[in-house]
Short mmCIF file of N, CA and C and ligand atoms in Angstrom, two decimals:
data_model
loop_
_atom_site.label_atom_id
_atom_site.label_comp_id
_atom_site.label_asym_id
_atom_site.label_seq_id
_atom_site.Cartn_x
_atom_site.Cartn_y
_atom_site.Cartn_z
N MET G 49 71.01 118.90 114.45
CA MET G 49 71.42 118.78 113.04
C MET G 49 72.83 119.35 112.86
N ARG G 50 73.00 120.56 113.41
CA ARG G 50 74.30 121.21 113.30
C ARG G 50 75.38 120.40 114.02
N ASN G 51 75.00 119.93 115.21
CA ASN G 51 75.94 119.13 115.99
C ASN G 51 76.37 117.88 115.25
N LYS G 52 75.43 117.29 114.59
CA LYS G 52 75.72 116.04 113.89
C LYS G 52 76.77 116.30 112.79
N ALA G 53 76.60 117.42 112.07
CA ALA G 53 77.54 117.75 111.00
C ALA G 53 78.95 117.94 111.56
N LEU G 54 79.01 118.60 112.72
CA LEU G 54 80.30 118.84 113.36
C LEU G 54 80.97 117.51 113.72
N TRP G 55 80.20 116.62 114.28
CA TRP G 55 80.76 115.32 114.65
C TRP G 55 81.29 114.57 113.45
N LEU G 56 80.58 114.71 112.36
CA LEU G 56 81.04 114.03 111.14
C LEU G 56 82.40 114.56 110.72
N ILE G 57 82.55 115.89 110.82
CA ILE G 57 83.84 116.49 110.43
C ILE G 57 84.96 116.02 111.37
N VAL G 58 84.66 116.09 112.69
CA VAL G 58 85.66 115.64 113.66
C VAL G 58 86.02 114.19 113.39
N GLY G 59 85.01 113.39 113.12
CA GLY G 59 85.24 111.98 112.85
C GLY G 59 86.17 111.77 111.67
N SER G 60 85.97 112.51 110.61
CA SER G 60 86.81 112.28 109.44
C SER G 60 88.23 112.82 109.66
N LEU G 61 88.36 113.88 110.48
CA LEU G 61 89.70 114.37 110.80
C LEU G 61 90.48 113.32 111.60
N LEU G 62 89.79 112.72 112.58
CA LEU G 62 90.46 111.69 113.38
C LEU G 62 90.89 110.53 112.50
N THR G 63 90.05 110.17 111.57
CA THR G 63 90.40 109.08 110.66
C THR G 63 91.63 109.44 109.84
N ALA G 64 91.67 110.71 109.41
CA ALA G 64 92.81 111.15 108.59
C ALA G 64 94.11 111.10 109.40
N VAL G 65 94.04 111.54 110.67
CA VAL G 65 95.24 111.51 111.51
C VAL G 65 95.69 110.07 111.74
N ALA G 66 94.74 109.19 112.06
CA ALA G 66 95.09 107.79 112.28
C ALA G 66 95.70 107.19 111.01
N GLY G 67 95.15 107.57 109.87
CA GLY G 67 95.68 107.07 108.59
C GLY G 67 97.12 107.48 108.39
N ALA G 68 97.45 108.74 108.72
CA ALA G 68 98.81 109.24 108.54
C ALA G 68 99.77 108.48 109.45
N ARG G 69 99.34 108.23 110.71
CA ARG G 69 100.21 107.51 111.63
C ARG G 69 100.49 106.11 111.15
N GLU G 70 99.43 105.47 110.68
CA GLU G 70 99.62 104.11 110.17
C GLU G 70 100.57 104.10 108.99
N ALA G 71 100.42 105.09 108.14
CA ALA G 71 101.26 105.13 106.94
C ALA G 71 102.74 105.19 107.32
N GLN G 72 103.05 105.94 108.41
CA GLN G 72 104.45 106.04 108.82
C GLN G 72 104.98 104.71 109.33
N LEU G 73 104.08 103.88 109.81
CA LEU G 73 104.53 102.63 110.40
C LEU G 73 104.62 101.49 109.39
N ILE G 74 104.20 101.76 108.17
CA ILE G 74 104.26 100.70 107.17
C ILE G 74 105.70 100.56 106.69
N ALA G 75 106.23 99.35 106.81
CA ALA G 75 107.62 99.12 106.42
C ALA G 75 107.77 99.20 104.91
N ASP G 76 108.96 99.59 104.48
CA ASP G 76 109.25 99.60 103.05
C ASP G 76 109.39 98.17 102.53
N LEU G 77 109.98 97.33 103.36
CA LEU G 77 110.14 95.92 103.00
C LEU G 77 109.92 95.10 104.26
N GLU G 78 109.37 93.91 104.11
CA GLU G 78 109.28 93.05 105.28
C GLU G 78 109.29 91.58 104.90
N ALA G 79 109.66 90.78 105.88
CA ALA G 79 109.76 89.34 105.63
C ALA G 79 109.73 88.60 106.97
N ILE G 80 109.51 87.30 106.88
CA ILE G 80 109.61 86.42 108.05
C ILE G 80 110.81 85.52 107.79
N SER G 81 111.70 85.43 108.79
CA SER G 81 112.90 84.62 108.60
C SER G 81 112.61 83.14 108.78
N SER G 82 113.59 82.34 108.44
CA SER G 82 113.46 80.89 108.58
C SER G 82 113.27 80.47 110.04
N SER G 83 113.63 81.36 110.98
CA SER G 83 113.41 81.05 112.40
C SER G 83 112.15 81.70 112.95
N GLY G 84 111.37 82.28 112.06
CA GLY G 84 110.10 82.88 112.48
C GLY G 84 110.22 84.31 112.97
N GLN G 85 111.43 84.91 112.87
CA GLN G 85 111.57 86.31 113.29
C GLN G 85 110.93 87.21 112.22
N SER G 86 110.29 88.28 112.67
CA SER G 86 109.77 89.21 111.67
C SER G 86 110.80 90.30 111.45
N ILE G 87 111.01 90.64 110.19
CA ILE G 87 111.99 91.65 109.80
C ILE G 87 111.24 92.75 109.08
N GLN G 88 111.38 93.96 109.60
CA GLN G 88 110.77 95.11 108.93
C GLN G 88 111.87 96.10 108.60
N ILE G 89 111.84 96.58 107.39
CA ILE G 89 112.87 97.52 106.95
C ILE G 89 112.22 98.87 106.66
N PHE G 90 112.74 99.89 107.33
CA PHE G 90 112.29 101.26 107.09
C PHE G 90 113.45 102.01 106.46
N SER G 91 113.31 102.37 105.21
CA SER G 91 114.39 103.04 104.51
C SER G 91 114.39 104.53 104.83
N GLN G 92 115.60 105.09 105.00
CA GLN G 92 115.69 106.54 105.20
C GLN G 92 115.46 107.27 103.87
N LEU G 93 115.44 106.50 102.80
CA LEU G 93 115.15 107.04 101.47
C LEU G 93 113.94 106.28 100.95
N SER G 94 112.78 106.92 101.04
CA SER G 94 111.56 106.21 100.69
C SER G 94 110.66 107.12 99.87
N PRO G 95 110.32 106.73 98.65
CA PRO G 95 110.66 105.48 98.00
C PRO G 95 112.14 105.38 97.66
N LEU G 96 112.61 104.16 97.48
CA LEU G 96 114.01 103.92 97.13
C LEU G 96 114.34 104.56 95.78
N GLN G 97 115.57 105.03 95.66
CA GLN G 97 116.00 105.62 94.39
C GLN G 97 117.32 105.00 93.97
N ILE G 98 117.59 105.13 92.67
CA ILE G 98 118.82 104.58 92.11
C ILE G 98 120.01 105.43 92.53
N ASN G 99 121.09 104.78 92.92
CA ASN G 99 122.39 105.41 93.13
C ASN G 99 122.48 106.43 94.25
N LYS G 100 121.57 106.36 95.21
CA LYS G 100 121.69 107.26 96.36
C LYS G 100 122.04 106.41 97.57
N ILE G 101 123.17 106.74 98.17
CA ILE G 101 123.57 105.98 99.35
C ILE G 101 122.74 106.46 100.55
N HIS G 102 122.27 105.51 101.33
CA HIS G 102 121.38 105.86 102.43
C HIS G 102 121.40 104.76 103.49
N GLY G 103 120.63 104.96 104.54
CA GLY G 103 120.58 103.99 105.63
C GLY G 103 119.21 103.37 105.77
N TRP G 104 119.20 102.26 106.46
CA TRP G 104 117.94 101.58 106.77
C TRP G 104 117.85 101.35 108.26
N GLN G 105 116.66 101.38 108.77
CA GLN G 105 116.42 100.87 110.12
C GLN G 105 115.77 99.50 109.96
N ILE G 106 116.37 98.54 110.59
CA ILE G 106 115.85 97.17 110.52
C ILE G 106 115.29 96.79 111.88
N VAL G 107 114.03 96.45 111.90
CA VAL G 107 113.35 96.08 113.14
C VAL G 107 113.18 94.57 113.15
N VAL G 108 113.71 93.93 114.18
CA VAL G 108 113.64 92.47 114.26
C VAL G 108 112.86 92.08 115.52
N ARG G 109 111.85 91.25 115.30
CA ARG G 109 111.06 90.74 116.43
C ARG G 109 111.02 89.23 116.36
N ALA G 110 111.03 88.63 117.54
CA ALA G 110 110.90 87.17 117.60
C ALA G 110 109.47 86.79 117.24
N ALA G 111 109.25 85.50 117.07
CA ALA G 111 107.92 85.02 116.68
C ALA G 111 106.86 85.46 117.69
N ASP G 112 107.25 85.63 118.96
CA ASP G 112 106.26 86.06 119.97
C ASP G 112 106.09 87.58 120.02
N GLY G 113 106.76 88.31 119.11
CA GLY G 113 106.59 89.76 119.03
C GLY G 113 107.60 90.56 119.85
N GLU G 114 108.41 89.87 120.66
CA GLU G 114 109.40 90.58 121.47
C GLU G 114 110.56 91.06 120.60
N PRO G 115 111.10 92.27 120.88
CA PRO G 115 112.25 92.75 120.11
C PRO G 115 113.45 91.81 120.27
N VAL G 116 114.18 91.62 119.20
CA VAL G 116 115.37 90.78 119.24
C VAL G 116 116.59 91.70 119.39
N SER G 117 117.20 91.71 120.57
CA SER G 117 118.34 92.59 120.83
C SER G 117 119.65 91.84 120.71
N GLY G 118 120.70 92.58 120.40
CA GLY G 118 122.05 92.03 120.42
C GLY G 118 122.34 90.99 119.36
N ALA G 119 121.55 90.97 118.30
CA ALA G 119 121.78 89.99 117.23
C ALA G 119 122.85 90.51 116.27
N GLU G 120 123.51 89.57 115.60
CA GLU G 120 124.43 89.93 114.51
C GLU G 120 123.61 89.87 113.23
N ILE G 121 123.57 90.97 112.51
CA ILE G 121 122.75 90.99 111.29
C ILE G 121 123.63 91.31 110.10
N SER G 122 123.47 90.53 109.05
CA SER G 122 124.19 90.85 107.82
C SER G 122 123.21 90.91 106.66
N VAL G 123 123.52 91.81 105.75
CA VAL G 123 122.67 91.99 104.57
C VAL G 123 123.55 91.86 103.33
N SER G 124 123.18 90.94 102.47
CA SER G 124 123.89 90.79 101.20
C SER G 124 122.84 90.63 100.12
N GLY G 125 123.27 90.37 98.91
CA GLY G 125 122.28 90.18 97.85
C GLY G 125 122.78 90.63 96.51
N GLY G 126 121.86 90.92 95.62
CA GLY G 126 122.23 91.33 94.26
C GLY G 126 121.04 91.24 93.35
N MET G 127 121.33 91.17 92.06
CA MET G 127 120.28 91.06 91.05
C MET G 127 120.39 89.68 90.42
N PRO G 128 119.48 88.77 90.75
CA PRO G 128 119.59 87.40 90.25
C PRO G 128 119.56 87.31 88.72
N GLU G 129 118.86 88.23 88.08
CA GLU G 129 118.77 88.16 86.62
C GLU G 129 120.03 88.68 85.93
N HIS G 130 120.85 89.41 86.68
CA HIS G 130 122.08 89.97 86.08
C HIS G 130 123.33 89.32 86.63
N ASP G 131 123.15 88.45 87.60
CA ASP G 131 124.29 87.73 88.16
C ASP G 131 125.35 88.65 88.76
N HIS G 132 124.91 89.71 89.42
CA HIS G 132 125.87 90.54 90.16
C HIS G 132 125.33 90.84 91.54
N GLY G 133 126.24 91.25 92.41
CA GLY G 133 125.87 91.51 93.81
C GLY G 133 125.42 92.94 94.01
N ILE G 134 125.35 93.32 95.28
CA ILE G 134 125.04 94.72 95.58
C ILE G 134 126.35 95.50 95.53
N PRO G 135 126.28 96.77 95.07
CA PRO G 135 127.51 97.52 94.81
C PRO G 135 128.24 97.99 96.07
N THR G 136 127.61 97.92 97.22
CA THR G 136 128.26 98.35 98.46
C THR G 136 128.25 97.19 99.44
N GLN G 137 128.87 97.41 100.58
CA GLN G 137 128.83 96.40 101.64
C GLN G 137 128.14 97.01 102.85
N PRO G 138 126.81 97.00 102.85
CA PRO G 138 126.11 97.62 103.97
C PRO G 138 126.43 96.93 105.28
N ARG G 139 126.55 97.74 106.33
CA ARG G 139 126.91 97.22 107.65
C ARG G 139 125.98 97.78 108.71
N ILE G 140 125.67 96.94 109.69
CA ILE G 140 124.97 97.44 110.88
C ILE G 140 126.00 98.24 111.68
N THR G 141 125.69 99.50 111.96
CA THR G 141 126.64 100.31 112.73
C THR G 141 126.27 100.37 114.20
N ARG G 142 124.98 100.30 114.50
CA ARG G 142 124.60 100.26 115.91
C ARG G 142 123.15 99.84 116.08
N GLN G 143 122.84 99.52 117.32
CA GLN G 143 121.46 99.21 117.67
C GLN G 143 120.87 100.47 118.28
N LEU G 144 119.81 100.99 117.66
CA LEU G 144 119.24 102.27 118.09
C LEU G 144 118.39 102.11 119.34
N GLU G 145 117.67 101.03 119.41
CA GLU G 145 116.87 100.67 120.59
C GLU G 145 116.65 99.17 120.50
N PRO G 146 116.10 98.57 121.55
CA PRO G 146 115.98 97.11 121.51
C PRO G 146 115.29 96.62 120.22
N GLY G 147 116.01 95.80 119.48
CA GLY G 147 115.43 95.23 118.26
C GLY G 147 115.45 96.14 117.04
N VAL G 148 116.03 97.34 117.18
CA VAL G 148 116.07 98.27 116.04
C VAL G 148 117.53 98.55 115.68
N TYR G 149 117.90 98.18 114.48
CA TYR G 149 119.30 98.25 114.06
C TYR G 149 119.45 99.25 112.93
N LEU G 150 120.58 99.97 112.93
CA LEU G 150 120.85 100.93 111.87
C LEU G 150 121.83 100.30 110.88
N LEU G 151 121.39 100.20 109.64
CA LEU G 151 122.22 99.64 108.57
C LEU G 151 122.66 100.80 107.69
N LYS G 152 123.97 100.95 107.52
CA LYS G 152 124.47 102.06 106.71
C LYS G 152 125.12 101.56 105.44
N GLY G 153 125.12 102.42 104.43
CA GLY G 153 125.82 102.09 103.19
C GLY G 153 124.99 101.33 102.18
N VAL G 154 123.69 101.58 102.18
CA VAL G 154 122.82 100.90 101.20
C VAL G 154 122.77 101.73 99.91
N ARG G 155 122.97 101.04 98.80
CA ARG G 155 122.85 101.73 97.50
C ARG G 155 122.51 100.69 96.44
N PHE G 156 121.62 101.07 95.55
CA PHE G 156 121.27 100.20 94.42
C PHE G 156 121.58 100.97 93.15
N HIS G 157 122.36 100.36 92.26
CA HIS G 157 122.87 101.15 91.14
C HIS G 157 122.11 100.97 89.84
N MET G 158 121.07 100.15 89.82
CA MET G 158 120.29 100.06 88.58
C MET G 158 118.87 99.58 88.86
N PRO G 159 117.96 99.91 87.94
CA PRO G 159 116.58 99.46 88.13
C PRO G 159 116.45 97.98 87.80
N GLY G 160 115.43 97.35 88.33
CA GLY G 160 115.19 95.93 88.04
C GLY G 160 114.87 95.18 89.31
N LYS G 161 114.98 93.86 89.23
CA LYS G 161 114.63 93.02 90.37
C LYS G 161 115.84 92.78 91.25
N TRP G 162 115.73 93.18 92.50
CA TRP G 162 116.79 92.98 93.48
C TRP G 162 116.37 91.93 94.49
N GLN G 163 117.37 91.24 94.99
CA GLN G 163 117.12 90.22 95.99
C GLN G 163 118.09 90.45 97.14
N LEU G 164 117.57 90.51 98.35
CA LEU G 164 118.42 90.70 99.52
C LEU G 164 118.34 89.48 100.41
N VAL G 165 119.46 89.15 101.00
CA VAL G 165 119.49 88.07 101.98
C VAL G 165 119.83 88.69 103.32
N VAL G 166 118.92 88.57 104.26
CA VAL G 166 119.14 89.11 105.61
C VAL G 166 119.37 87.92 106.54
N GLU G 167 120.51 87.93 107.22
CA GLU G 167 120.81 86.86 108.16
C GLU G 167 120.87 87.43 109.57
N ILE G 168 120.20 86.76 110.48
CA ILE G 168 120.12 87.21 111.86
C ILE G 168 120.68 86.11 112.74
N GLU G 169 121.80 86.42 113.38
CA GLU G 169 122.41 85.42 114.26
C GLU G 169 122.22 85.81 115.70
N GLN G 170 121.66 84.88 116.44
CA GLN G 170 121.53 85.03 117.89
C GLN G 170 122.15 83.80 118.50
N PRO G 171 122.54 83.88 119.78
CA PRO G 171 123.05 82.66 120.39
C PRO G 171 122.04 81.52 120.23
N GLY G 172 122.49 80.44 119.62
CA GLY G 172 121.61 79.28 119.52
C GLY G 172 120.72 79.21 118.31
N GLN G 173 120.58 80.32 117.57
CA GLN G 173 119.77 80.20 116.35
C GLN G 173 120.14 81.22 115.29
N THR G 174 119.96 80.81 114.06
CA THR G 174 120.22 81.68 112.94
C THR G 174 118.98 81.73 112.06
N GLY G 175 118.55 82.93 111.78
CA GLY G 175 117.40 83.10 110.89
C GLY G 175 117.85 83.72 109.57
N ARG G 176 117.16 83.37 108.54
CA ARG G 176 117.56 83.86 107.22
C ARG G 176 116.29 84.21 106.45
N ALA G 177 116.31 85.34 105.77
CA ALA G 177 115.16 85.72 104.96
C ALA G 177 115.63 86.25 103.63
N VAL G 178 114.94 85.91 102.58
CA VAL G 178 115.24 86.43 101.26
C VAL G 178 114.11 87.41 100.90
N ILE G 179 114.50 88.63 100.58
CA ILE G 179 113.52 89.66 100.27
C ILE G 179 113.74 90.10 98.83
N GLU G 180 112.69 90.04 98.04
CA GLU G 180 112.80 90.47 96.64
C GLU G 180 111.98 91.72 96.42
N PHE G 181 112.51 92.61 95.64
CA PHE G 181 111.73 93.80 95.30
C PHE G 181 112.19 94.35 93.95
N GLU G 182 111.32 95.15 93.40
CA GLU G 182 111.55 95.72 92.07
C GLU G 182 111.88 97.20 92.25
N LEU G 183 112.92 97.64 91.62
CA LEU G 183 113.29 99.05 91.76
C LEU G 183 113.19 99.74 90.41
CU1 CU V 1141 121.79 94.57 87.44
#
């Protein structure tokens, strides 16, 4: 009886740890590009806030799940309802590991609906994804 209670406690602790790990792996934003690449965005500022400049890690995988290395990635966008762009020009500064890119200079200056266009250029193919989110 006592042993059973202990196992139940251990069981729920393990579940809690697994839950925390999963939570860290959940992307802030994600999309599938027109070429079938998966794009996951992990913001260094999460949840996103108004007017704070920060960086993003962008993880790009091909349709088969392999990391996409050496791609040219550009991020643009704006607020479609206000007819203006993003206030900065975020740039990929380096590739941190295969398929993981560091985007610097991200800032959103007002609340509302934002739309981002992520373009991924690789030799022979270009993928494009539109990501919408509410801030
Ligand atoms: Cu606006």
